[in-house]
Amino acid sequence: MRASAMPPAAPMSVDIRTLESTDPPPDARVRSPAGMVWARFRVNRGGMVALVFLVALAALAIAAPLVADLVGHGPNDLYRTTMVDIYGLPKGPNASFWFGADSAGRDLFVRVIYGARVSLLVGVVATAIAVVIGVVLGLIAGYRGGALDTLFSRMSDVVLAMPLLLFAIGISSACSTTPQGCVAGTLTPGVNLVIVIIAIFSWPAMFRIVRATTLSMRESTFIEASRAIGMRERNIMFREVLPNLLSPVVVYAALLIPQSILFEAYLSFLGLGVPDSTPSWGGMLDQASQLFTVAWWLMVFPGIFLLATILAFNVVADGLRDAFDPRASE
Amino acid sequence: MIDGTRTRPLLEVQSLTKRFPLTRGVIFAHSRGAVHAVEDVTFTVARGRTLGIVGESGSGKSTTARMIARLIDPTSGTIAVDGTDITRLVGADLRTLRQQVQMVFQDAYGSLNPRQTAGQIVGAPLRVHHVPGDRRAHVAGLLERVGLNPEHAARYPHEFSGGQRQRIGIARALALSPTLMILDEPVSALDVSVQAHVLNLLTDLQDEHGITYVVISHDLGVIRHLADRVAVIYLGRIVELADAAAITAPRHPYTAALVSAAPAQPGTGTGTTRQRIVLTGDAPSAITLPTGCAFHARCPKARLISGDPHRVPERCRSERPPLGPDADGRQLACWYPLESGDDLIGAAQAMAIPVSGAQA
């Protein structure tokens, strides 16, 4: 029979549950990890202000046609007689044109609101594409290792080694010479092209973070436990590892969005972004660069919006990082 | 051997060896020797019985556990569960084996995915193996069986105490009704007050379901509580394999040192006057194994035989003692097993004197 050199410390008949209930969980309410992150983010005043600003901006961008209706000026309506003087210079803010007009006599306020559409669209969609590519390749490279790891890592190194702006300008101008675009018509000039260019240059950073985190997580006991119950490797990657990447991915994505917005502004500033008929903050600043000595509003309003948006995304990203890992802020 | 029946043992491990190659160089990798984690380990465990594996850190006990659970592939040797060699299983066959062999980990918190609820964690094996039936009810039953409140299935691992987390780990291992459970230091990370409860749970589960256990521990108290037989492992090799009752009267000098290092059990006699056999030095490197008996450099008995605290008999240094049965049927790998009256404490103290000064 069983060796009983060591007598059991507690009689067998005692209900073990009552004995161990002396150590209750710290919080009686059931809280998911996402719920705790939100609870910690909510108390961050700066983060909440920035978040409210971004939500308001997004609402304005979505409701841009409504705003145009209310103001009574479309984004491409020309008011050459009323808002441009006889020397061809635009007129400044007044009761009906809150932000003044540009040199073509278009309402700058309406164009700034429409510009938010382009900026947010480019920022969010380009980041989403970069996140998907970076996460999938990073997971596979980090978890599988071997030849795939080498292949993807070298790919990302190559992209990171490219002179970013130079290549972006090259691709952009090569694809913008004809309305058909390039790559057999899949890349037409305009917002799509800008998004693709930004995504191509943004994914390696996400890839590196995901790969490094996966690499360290692969050795953790709960991954070993998943293997011990017979889970397939693919399911371990996507069901066990991926949810644990949420915090670095979300935080880094929140930082990638303002970078993408800025990148779009660079391209549009250089005249290689979206066409002039689509209002964009970068494009507006490009115009302003020739006239700002006489028409300050051309630079100030799009500039403030660009600055505030970038700042807000960075503050939110910062707040998210602290909310995901409370120890990091100390 | 223990119960006298002639049925085949559930687990048969034969000449199991694991070497982790050491390589240098990134592009042109070349071998620089190997870590000899487990060397030629052979044992069997009868159905419904418990084998304890004891040894100090780095002795290869966890590697052995992981090889049996097929988390690490052995370098050579065979592991047979229910008569089937499992060392070469892949794909669907390996997944079938997973239902039979389950593992409980030392780091209970680390073994639970922090982003999943207790219910999801315990239900995962059922999901993976498409176990039919009401999964929610099944999970509730498992939680209840291990002494947890089924209503806590919606909670996350961080909301449980250490003992409760290990219970979740046990419930997960239990989900597929395994025939063999590998317990890798199942209680060493827990508070002493909680250890006994978890150990009692494990013995109850074994009695109910007839599960065979292999329990890995550095704690002889845990081993004595759970195990029927004990294998003592030193530098990857079994040095002594005996009934749990007999291990308190060890014959291998290393086992004697381990037993003397364990805290005194109440009621075992000598109490405060008990003295430890203090071994000199660390365990030798597993990369370049010592010649002869792996223990000879630290062995007090060898000094008793040579009569000089700084010399060991030639045989201990040059010839490796094979693991073989002694007169009482215990397996032993020692040229000069302990006899009654051997003063190992004195010999160990004599060994320590010129190396690190006077030691009490």
XYZ file of C-alpha atoms in Angstrom:
690
model
C 0.000 0.000 0.000
C 0.892 3.633 -0.046
C 3.793 4.599 2.151
C 2.551 6.769 4.952
C 5.751 7.966 6.544
C 4.408 11.514 6.451
C 1.000 11.829 8.046
C -1.365 14.122 6.153
C -1.323 17.569 7.703
C -5.094 17.816 7.744
C -7.648 15.083 8.364
C -9.073 13.775 5.097
C -12.638 14.462 6.116
C -12.211 18.226 6.350
C -13.748 20.049 3.410
C -10.781 21.558 1.644
C -12.888 24.269 0.090
C -13.777 25.838 3.397
C -10.157 25.712 4.464
C -8.862 27.531 1.438
C -11.599 30.102 1.240
C -9.577 32.167 3.712
C -7.769 33.518 0.676
C -10.442 35.260 -1.367
C -9.720 36.831 -4.736
C -8.778 40.508 -4.444
C -11.875 41.725 -6.230
C -15.237 40.116 -5.728
C -16.518 41.376 -9.079
C -15.559 39.366 -12.110
C -13.413 41.537 -14.356
C -12.056 40.659 -17.739
C -8.544 41.901 -18.610
C -10.093 44.313 -21.133
C -12.398 45.650 -18.417
C -9.432 46.336 -16.153
C -7.559 48.156 -18.906
C -10.582 50.393 -19.494
C -10.963 51.025 -15.762
C -7.346 52.153 -15.523
C -7.543 54.235 -18.697
C -10.644 56.061 -17.519
C -8.857 57.655 -14.572
C -6.132 59.037 -16.880
C -7.380 62.605 -17.433
C -5.070 63.503 -20.317
C -5.813 60.258 -22.090
C -9.553 60.770 -21.722
C -9.386 64.360 -23.038
C -7.392 63.170 -26.043
C -9.805 60.312 -26.621
C -12.820 62.629 -26.474
C -11.104 64.961 -28.945
C -10.467 62.082 -31.350
C -14.011 60.805 -31.066
C -15.340 64.311 -31.738
C -12.993 64.694 -34.702
C -14.090 61.351 -36.109
C -17.725 62.352 -35.679
C -17.063 65.637 -37.497
C -15.232 63.845 -40.285
C -18.077 61.398 -40.771
C -20.594 64.249 -40.678
C -18.502 66.449 -43.012
C -21.190 66.700 -45.755
C -23.664 67.707 -43.024
C -21.251 70.408 -41.836
C -20.870 71.627 -45.408
C -24.665 71.803 -45.718
C -24.974 73.774 -42.487
C -22.270 76.244 -43.493
C -23.652 76.372 -46.994
C -20.307 75.865 -48.784
C -19.099 72.647 -50.378
C -15.422 71.661 -50.103
C -14.777 72.479 -53.764
C -17.199 75.376 -54.211
C -15.319 78.400 -55.552
C -16.091 81.852 -54.168
C -13.709 83.749 -56.455
C -15.708 86.968 -56.423
C -16.430 87.224 -52.712
C -13.402 85.590 -51.048
C -10.545 86.432 -53.422
C -9.452 90.045 -53.912
C -8.510 91.656 -57.180
C -4.833 90.732 -56.691
C -5.785 87.030 -56.429
C -5.137 86.847 -52.697
C -7.617 84.965 -50.450
C -9.578 86.769 -47.761
C -9.326 85.897 -44.056
C -11.874 84.563 -41.568
C -15.261 86.226 -41.309
C -18.746 85.369 -40.048
C -19.558 83.065 -42.947
C -16.053 81.743 -43.687
C -14.831 80.887 -40.180
C -11.348 79.850 -41.216
C -11.178 82.143 -44.237
C -10.676 80.961 -47.818
C -7.816 79.576 -49.884
C -6.415 81.162 -53.063
C -9.091 79.438 -55.178
C -11.787 80.929 -52.960
C -12.771 77.671 -51.243
C -14.059 77.603 -47.647
C -11.080 76.580 -45.506
C -13.237 75.467 -42.554
C -15.144 72.972 -44.652
C -11.922 71.803 -46.285
C -10.259 71.284 -42.876
C -13.195 69.142 -41.749
C -13.039 67.166 -44.990
C -9.287 66.905 -44.509
C -9.914 65.037 -41.256
C -11.592 62.353 -43.339
C -8.510 61.755 -45.420
C -6.147 61.914 -42.466
C -8.143 59.545 -40.268
C -8.906 57.189 -43.136
C -5.295 56.993 -44.208
C -4.065 56.755 -40.619
C -6.459 54.013 -39.565
C -6.536 51.929 -42.738
C -2.781 52.065 -43.382
C -2.149 51.129 -39.742
C -4.694 48.304 -39.929
C -2.953 46.841 -42.972
C 0.464 47.214 -41.328
C -0.876 45.563 -38.143
C -2.327 42.587 -40.005
C 0.862 42.002 -41.986
C 3.126 42.620 -38.990
C 1.128 40.432 -36.595
C 0.705 37.458 -38.934
C 4.319 37.436 -40.117
C 5.621 38.204 -36.614
C 3.613 35.372 -35.062
C 4.794 32.865 -37.634
C 8.415 34.033 -37.488
C 8.504 34.099 -33.687
C 6.619 30.876 -33.083
C 7.907 28.708 -35.910
C 11.403 30.103 -36.203
C 13.691 28.514 -38.764
C 13.688 29.436 -42.431
C 10.424 31.392 -42.298
C 11.813 33.491 -39.455
C 14.937 34.235 -41.457
C 12.924 35.088 -44.573
C 10.499 37.458 -42.844
C 13.186 39.068 -40.697
C 15.395 39.782 -43.701
C 12.366 41.160 -45.566
C 11.689 43.578 -42.760
C 15.382 44.520 -42.575
C 15.353 45.336 -46.287
C 12.297 47.562 -45.919
C 13.773 49.309 -42.880
C 17.009 49.907 -44.781
C 15.243 51.715 -47.636
C 15.370 55.483 -47.689
C 11.741 55.907 -46.830
C 10.741 59.212 -48.369
C 12.775 58.653 -51.523
C 11.106 55.330 -52.230
C 7.683 56.675 -51.320
C 8.155 59.541 -53.747
C 9.385 57.140 -56.405
C 6.484 54.724 -56.073
C 3.992 57.513 -55.796
C 5.182 59.367 -58.897
C 5.612 56.173 -60.902
C 2.034 55.185 -60.139
C 0.618 58.654 -60.696
C 1.749 59.275 -64.260
C -1.406 57.790 -65.771
C -4.912 57.492 -64.314
C -4.572 53.698 -64.682
C -1.872 53.687 -62.018
C 0.577 50.825 -61.811
C 0.760 47.091 -60.956
C -1.751 46.272 -63.701
C -4.198 48.893 -62.551
C -4.481 47.710 -58.944
C -2.768 50.829 -57.608
C -4.534 53.894 -58.880
C -3.401 57.358 -57.855
C -5.159 58.810 -54.832
C -5.923 57.728 -51.285
C -5.494 54.007 -52.031
C -1.987 54.511 -53.304
C -1.051 56.587 -50.273
C -2.430 53.932 -47.940
C -0.513 51.143 -49.657
C 2.749 53.078 -49.626
C 2.413 53.855 -45.917
C 1.498 50.268 -45.041
C 4.508 48.914 -46.943
C 6.838 51.018 -44.854
C 5.064 50.602 -41.484
C 4.677 46.844 -41.079
C 8.315 45.989 -40.202
C 8.141 47.853 -36.882
C 5.005 45.960 -35.879
C 6.561 42.734 -37.131
C 9.608 43.164 -34.902
C 7.555 43.799 -31.763
C 5.250 40.839 -32.382
C 8.131 38.535 -33.258
C 10.093 39.418 -30.136
C 7.078 39.028 -27.838
C 6.088 35.725 -29.442
C 9.629 34.451 -29.147
C 9.657 34.936 -25.388
C 6.087 33.700 -24.963
C 6.790 30.489 -26.862
C 8.828 29.273 -23.889
C 6.144 30.012 -21.291
C 4.505 27.213 -19.336
C 0.983 27.845 -20.559
C 2.112 27.257 -24.146
C 3.715 24.011 -22.978
C 0.432 23.179 -21.243
C -1.499 23.771 -24.470
C 0.863 21.424 -26.236
C 0.418 18.848 -23.469
C -3.347 18.754 -24.017
C -2.777 18.155 -27.715
C -3.675 21.534 -29.164
C -2.594 22.058 -32.756
C 0.286 24.460 -33.330
C -1.851 26.769 -35.466
C -4.451 27.046 -32.696
C -1.752 27.648 -30.106
C -0.462 30.522 -32.220
C -3.790 32.196 -32.814
C -5.790 31.268 -29.712
C -3.148 31.181 -26.989
C -0.345 33.491 -28.110
C -2.248 36.101 -30.117
C -4.593 37.274 -27.324
C -1.549 37.894 -25.147
C -0.082 40.180 -27.804
C -3.048 42.505 -27.471
C -1.321 45.066 -25.288
C 1.849 45.661 -27.344
C -0.116 45.540 -30.596
C -2.797 47.998 -29.460
C -0.274 50.402 -27.984
C 1.971 50.307 -31.003
C -0.942 50.619 -33.414
C -2.051 53.740 -31.568
C 1.447 55.140 -32.204
C 1.462 54.064 -35.846
C -1.745 55.962 -36.647
C -0.266 59.455 -36.079
C 2.878 58.414 -37.932
C 0.761 57.398 -40.894
C -1.209 60.640 -40.746
C 2.044 62.590 -40.769
C 3.378 60.490 -43.603
C 0.276 61.250 -45.647
C 0.778 64.920 -44.872
C 4.391 64.746 -46.103
C 3.350 63.095 -49.332
C 0.518 65.523 -49.922
C 2.799 68.426 -49.020
C 5.154 67.245 -51.747
C 2.233 67.054 -54.136
C 2.457 63.254 -54.279
C -0.451 62.391 -52.006
C -4.126 62.722 -52.699
C -5.246 64.924 -55.603
C -6.065 68.570 -54.879
C -9.811 67.994 -55.290
C -9.724 65.816 -52.152
C -8.968 68.153 -49.264
C -6.081 66.974 -47.142
C -4.210 68.742 -44.350
C -0.849 68.117 -45.958
C -2.050 69.426 -49.295
C -3.467 72.527 -47.627
C -0.160 73.186 -45.873
C 1.572 72.830 -49.235
C -0.618 75.610 -50.633
C -0.088 77.667 -47.520
C 3.673 77.530 -47.897
C 3.488 80.014 -50.771
C 0.982 82.398 -49.223
C 1.308 82.257 -45.455
C 3.065 85.612 -45.238
C -0.138 87.269 -46.394
C -2.706 84.629 -45.447
C -1.754 83.193 -42.030
C -5.001 81.253 -41.687
C -3.969 78.912 -44.513
C -1.181 77.566 -42.358
C -2.610 77.954 -38.872
C -5.901 76.048 -39.113
C -4.818 72.880 -40.936
C -1.602 72.977 -38.914
C -3.425 73.135 -35.593
C -5.703 70.280 -36.555
C -2.791 68.142 -37.720
C -0.811 68.902 -34.581
C -3.733 68.313 -32.233
C -4.649 65.015 -33.887
C -1.093 63.666 -33.774
C -0.725 64.779 -30.179
C -4.057 63.228 -29.195
C -3.144 59.857 -30.720
C 0.189 59.875 -28.930
C -1.406 60.763 -25.598
C -3.976 57.986 -26.045
C -1.211 55.516 -26.925
C 0.698 56.561 -23.834
C -2.393 56.158 -21.673
C -3.087 52.736 -23.183
C 0.436 51.614 -22.422
C 0.043 52.637 -18.804
C -3.389 51.033 -18.626
C -2.086 47.744 -19.984
C 0.914 47.694 -17.697
C 0.428 49.793 -14.566
C 4.010 49.175 -13.465
C 5.500 50.853 -16.541
C 4.505 54.358 -15.449
C 6.265 54.155 -12.099
C 6.699 -6.187 -8.362
C 4.840 -4.301 -5.697
C 1.379 -5.751 -5.973
C 2.543 -9.120 -7.248
C 0.188 -9.155 -10.228
C 1.560 -10.264 -13.541
C -0.080 -7.530 -15.610
C 2.152 -5.347 -17.685
C 3.222 -2.051 -16.074
C 1.409 0.989 -17.417
C 4.617 2.917 -17.956
C 7.877 1.340 -19.041
C 10.865 3.585 -19.552
C 13.883 1.921 -21.116
C 17.374 3.458 -21.448
C 15.937 6.940 -21.794
C 18.594 9.487 -22.708
C 18.449 13.170 -23.498
C 21.417 15.241 -24.564
C 21.009 18.888 -25.457
C 23.639 19.697 -28.070
C 25.665 22.831 -27.499
C 26.325 24.639 -30.748
C 28.439 27.640 -31.516
C 28.299 29.951 -34.474
C 25.294 31.482 -36.179
C 25.916 30.680 -39.827
C 28.229 27.703 -39.611
C 26.864 26.003 -36.524
C 29.156 23.366 -35.106
C 28.784 21.162 -32.106
C 30.618 21.916 -28.882
C 29.635 18.871 -26.858
C 26.293 18.369 -25.175
C 24.507 18.749 -21.869
C 23.842 15.244 -20.604
C 20.460 15.947 -19.021
C 19.235 12.361 -18.720
C 21.442 9.300 -19.159
C 20.204 5.752 -19.579
C 17.205 5.947 -17.249
C 15.126 2.788 -16.902
C 12.100 2.216 -14.704
C 8.532 0.936 -14.737
C 5.403 2.109 -12.982
C 2.528 -0.273 -12.291
C -1.034 0.782 -13.086
C -2.573 2.943 -10.380
C 0.763 3.358 -8.598
C 3.013 6.314 -8.022
C 6.673 6.649 -8.800
C 8.492 9.532 -7.180
C 11.573 10.990 -8.826
C 13.825 12.971 -6.489
C 16.995 14.870 -7.145
C 18.511 18.303 -6.837
C 18.047 21.066 -9.418
C 19.590 20.243 -12.758
C 19.593 16.503 -12.111
C 17.331 15.865 -15.116
C 14.086 15.071 -13.347
C 12.016 17.687 -15.152
C 13.529 16.657 -18.475
C 12.457 13.086 -17.750
C 8.924 14.288 -16.957
C 8.728 16.308 -20.159
C 9.928 13.394 -22.258
C 7.218 11.125 -20.847
C 4.635 13.839 -21.603
C 6.173 14.111 -25.098
C 6.954 17.790 -24.686
C 10.623 17.044 -25.385
C 11.819 14.349 -27.768
C 14.313 11.905 -26.259
C 17.734 11.460 -27.847
C 17.432 7.701 -27.457
C 15.584 5.081 -25.468
C 11.924 4.138 -25.394
C 8.888 5.111 -23.369
C 6.006 2.645 -23.491
C 2.562 3.524 -22.216
C 0.242 0.535 -21.974
C 2.662 -1.470 -24.089
C 2.896 1.058 -26.927
C 6.132 2.886 -27.649
C 5.204 6.554 -27.657
C 8.570 8.064 -28.496
C 7.949 8.104 -32.244
C 4.276 9.080 -32.266
C 3.283 11.994 -34.477
C 0.081 13.638 -35.684
C -3.214 11.993 -34.811
C -1.555 9.189 -32.814
C 0.247 11.746 -30.676
C -3.007 13.585 -30.034
C -4.622 10.326 -28.943
C -1.740 9.793 -26.535
C -2.342 13.264 -25.102
C -5.681 12.027 -23.813
C -3.919 9.293 -21.868
C -0.951 11.214 -20.529
C -1.470 14.576 -18.869
C 0.810 16.857 -16.947
C 0.537 19.199 -13.957
C 3.141 21.943 -13.895
C 5.194 23.442 -11.098
C 4.388 27.046 -11.998
C 0.613 26.946 -11.626
C 0.104 30.603 -12.528
C 2.454 30.435 -15.501
C 0.696 27.342 -16.790
C -2.624 29.203 -17.094
C -3.195 31.599 -19.987
C -3.807 34.973 -18.289
C -6.335 35.952 -20.970
C -8.606 32.957 -20.471
C -11.136 32.230 -17.766
C -10.835 29.189 -15.537
C -13.747 27.654 -17.438
C -12.056 28.150 -20.802
C -8.795 26.722 -19.499
C -10.369 23.605 -17.994
C -12.626 23.190 -21.043
C -9.758 23.499 -23.539
C -8.837 19.778 -23.550
C -12.516 18.922 -24.130
C -12.654 21.352 -27.036
C -9.381 20.171 -28.547
C -10.419 16.517 -28.476
C -14.066 17.140 -29.414
C -15.376 15.451 -26.295
C -19.135 15.161 -26.772
C -21.670 16.302 -24.215
C -22.473 19.488 -22.330
C -19.051 21.093 -21.970
C -20.217 23.690 -19.447
C -21.605 21.021 -17.135
C -18.494 18.903 -17.619
C -16.262 21.837 -16.663
C -18.422 22.638 -13.638
C -18.100 19.012 -12.525
C -14.328 19.092 -12.909
C -14.006 22.330 -10.958
C -16.168 20.952 -8.218
C -14.145 17.750 -8.138
C -10.905 19.605 -7.489
C -12.511 21.654 -4.730
C -13.302 24.865 -6.598
C -16.600 26.693 -6.764
C -18.081 25.993 -10.248
C -19.428 29.545 -10.261
C -15.845 30.769 -10.462
C -15.507 29.394 -13.996
C -15.879 32.935 -15.341
C -12.916 34.227 -13.340
C -9.437 34.855 -14.629
C -6.292 33.199 -13.223
C -5.127 36.368 -11.448
C -8.270 36.292 -9.327
C -7.371 32.964 -7.725
C -4.947 32.088 -4.941
C -1.903 29.916 -5.548
C -3.561 26.723 -4.340
C -6.678 27.431 -6.377
C -4.573 27.965 -9.493
C -2.917 24.601 -9.054
C -6.394 23.077 -8.664
C -7.334 24.596 -12.025
C -4.218 22.993 -13.498
C -5.216 19.649 -11.980
C -8.782 19.993 -13.288
C -7.419 20.621 -16.781
C -5.194 17.554 -16.562
C -8.138 15.535 -15.297
C -10.526 16.652 -18.064
C -9.625 13.878 -20.497
C -9.626 11.138 -17.812
C -5.961 10.289 -18.312
C -4.474 6.980 -17.238
C -1.115 8.574 -16.482
C -0.443 11.922 -14.892
C 2.973 13.549 -14.683
C 3.173 15.842 -11.669
C 6.176 18.133 -12.024
C 6.794 19.654 -8.588
C 3.029 19.923 -8.072
C 3.177 21.749 -4.743
C 6.666 23.238 -4.458
C 5.449 26.718 -5.469
C 2.629 26.689 -2.936
C 2.423 27.879 0.651
C 3.148 25.099 3.096
C -0.351 25.484 4.538
C -1.883 24.779 1.121
C 0.508 22.000 0.083
C -1.140 19.331 2.198
C -4.597 20.082 0.766
C -3.380 19.751 -2.799
C -1.494 16.553 -1.954
C -4.618 15.099 -0.362
C -6.614 16.035 -3.451
C -4.078 14.194 -5.605
C -4.226 11.032 -3.488
C -8.038 11.141 -3.494
C -8.117 11.459 -7.271
C -5.763 8.518 -7.612
C -7.888 6.359 -5.342
C -11.050 7.268 -7.252
C -9.855 6.985 -10.824
C -6.901 4.607 -10.524
C -4.618 7.120 -12.227
C -0.929 6.287 -12.396
C 1.317 9.100 -11.199
C 4.882 10.032 -11.871
C 5.688 12.751 -9.361
C 8.799 14.858 -9.669
C 10.008 16.659 -6.591
C 13.071 17.792 -4.738
C 11.059 17.505 -1.527
C 11.284 14.089 0.094
C 8.248 14.907 2.246
C 6.075 15.273 -0.858
C 7.545 12.110 -2.321
C 6.930 10.110 0.853
C 3.348 11.356 0.933
C 2.501 10.407 -2.641
C 4.864 7.754 -3.893
C 4.910 3.962 -3.673
C 8.379 3.765 -5.164
C 11.113 6.347 -5.335
C 13.845 6.860 -7.913
C 16.746 9.014 -6.787
C 18.424 10.717 -9.707
C 21.881 12.288 -9.725
C 23.342 13.992 -12.796
C 20.814 12.364 -15.096
C 21.217 8.817 -13.800
C 19.159 6.816 -11.342
C 21.377 5.975 -8.374
C 18.805 4.265 -6.198
C 15.295 2.952 -6.825
C 13.398 1.563 -3.861
C 10.040 1.321 -2.142
C 9.016 4.583 -0.540
C 9.154 2.994 2.919
C 12.694 1.763 2.326
C 14.029 5.106 1.141
C 14.174 6.369 4.722
C 16.884 3.747 5.212
C 18.969 4.581 2.157
C 21.870 2.530 0.863
C 23.298 4.983 -1.655
C 25.413 7.717 -0.008
C 23.736 10.398 -2.142
C 20.270 9.288 -1.054
C 21.512 9.366 2.525
C 22.591 12.971 2.081
C 19.203 13.865 0.561
C 17.299 12.162 3.361
C 19.390 13.858 6.017
C 18.797 17.237 4.347
C 15.010 16.878 4.478
C 13.390 18.622 7.436
C 12.721 16.275 10.339
C 9.279 14.742 10.277
C 7.392 14.969 13.547
C 7.357 11.621 15.264
C 10.360 10.157 13.462
C 12.493 10.220 16.506
C 15.771 12.006 16.905
C 14.308 15.520 16.598
C 16.680 18.389 17.337
C 19.758 16.218 17.717
C 19.519 15.113 14.099
C 22.476 16.175 12.000
C 22.814 16.758 8.291
C 25.327 15.196 5.972
C 26.690 18.367 4.429
C 27.970 17.625 0.928
C 31.032 19.513 -0.216
C 30.908 21.437 -3.490
C 28.316 21.670 -6.237
C 27.094 18.948 -8.515
C 29.660 18.484 -11.325
C 29.019 19.887 -14.786
C 26.547 17.955 -16.909
C 28.581 18.868 -20.002
C 31.701 16.932 -19.012
C 30.449 14.132 -16.821
C 32.895 12.779 -14.234
C 34.479 9.431 -14.933
C 33.449 6.429 -12.898
C 30.726 7.097 -10.378
C 29.300 10.586 -11.005
C 29.050 11.121 -7.264
C 32.614 10.153 -6.342
C 33.889 13.729 -5.970
C 31.355 14.487 -3.227
C 30.902 11.031 -1.717
C 31.622 10.727 2.033
C 31.321 6.916 1.922
C 34.141 6.684 -0.589
C 36.332 8.518 1.939
C 35.350 6.047 4.630
C 36.447 3.211 2.351
C 39.774 4.838 1.464
C 40.310 5.941 5.056
C 41.471 9.396 3.871
C 39.102 12.386 3.615
C 40.823 13.502 0.394
C 41.102 10.232 -1.470
C 38.544 7.973 -3.097
C 38.983 4.322 -4.056
C 40.286 3.787 -7.592
C 37.155 1.864 -8.535
C 34.854 4.837 -7.798
C 36.926 7.074 -10.034
C 37.389 4.786 -13.006
C 34.442 2.402 -13.210
C 30.815 3.472 -13.352
C 28.709 1.354 -10.979
C 25.758 -0.235 -12.842
C 22.220 0.015 -11.511
C 21.383 -3.417 -10.196
C 19.283 -5.133 -7.549
C 20.725 -5.692 -4.100
C 19.686 -8.443 -1.701
C 16.354 -6.777 -0.727
C 15.304 -6.086 -4.311
C 16.100 -2.403 -4.357
C 17.980 -1.063 -7.360
C 21.297 0.516 -6.501
C 24.239 1.998 -8.387
C 27.086 2.048 -5.881
C 30.301 0.085 -5.421
C 30.248 0.505 -1.649
C 26.642 0.787 -0.412
C 26.039 2.047 3.090
C 26.330 -0.369 5.952
C 24.872 0.225 9.382
C 27.292 2.150 11.564
C 28.833 4.209 8.741
C 29.587 7.696 10.068
C 28.778 9.718 6.961
C 28.304 12.938 8.936
C 31.803 12.720 10.292
C 33.273 11.799 6.927
C 31.495 14.712 5.241
C 32.769 17.117 7.890
C 36.299 15.836 7.479
C 36.033 16.428 3.711
C 34.986 20.034 4.245
C 37.765 21.135 6.586
C 40.709 22.078 4.334
C 38.516 23.357 1.519
C 36.502 26.046 3.249
C 37.896 26.203 6.770
C 36.237 24.858 9.888
C 32.589 24.039 9.498
C 30.190 23.059 12.230
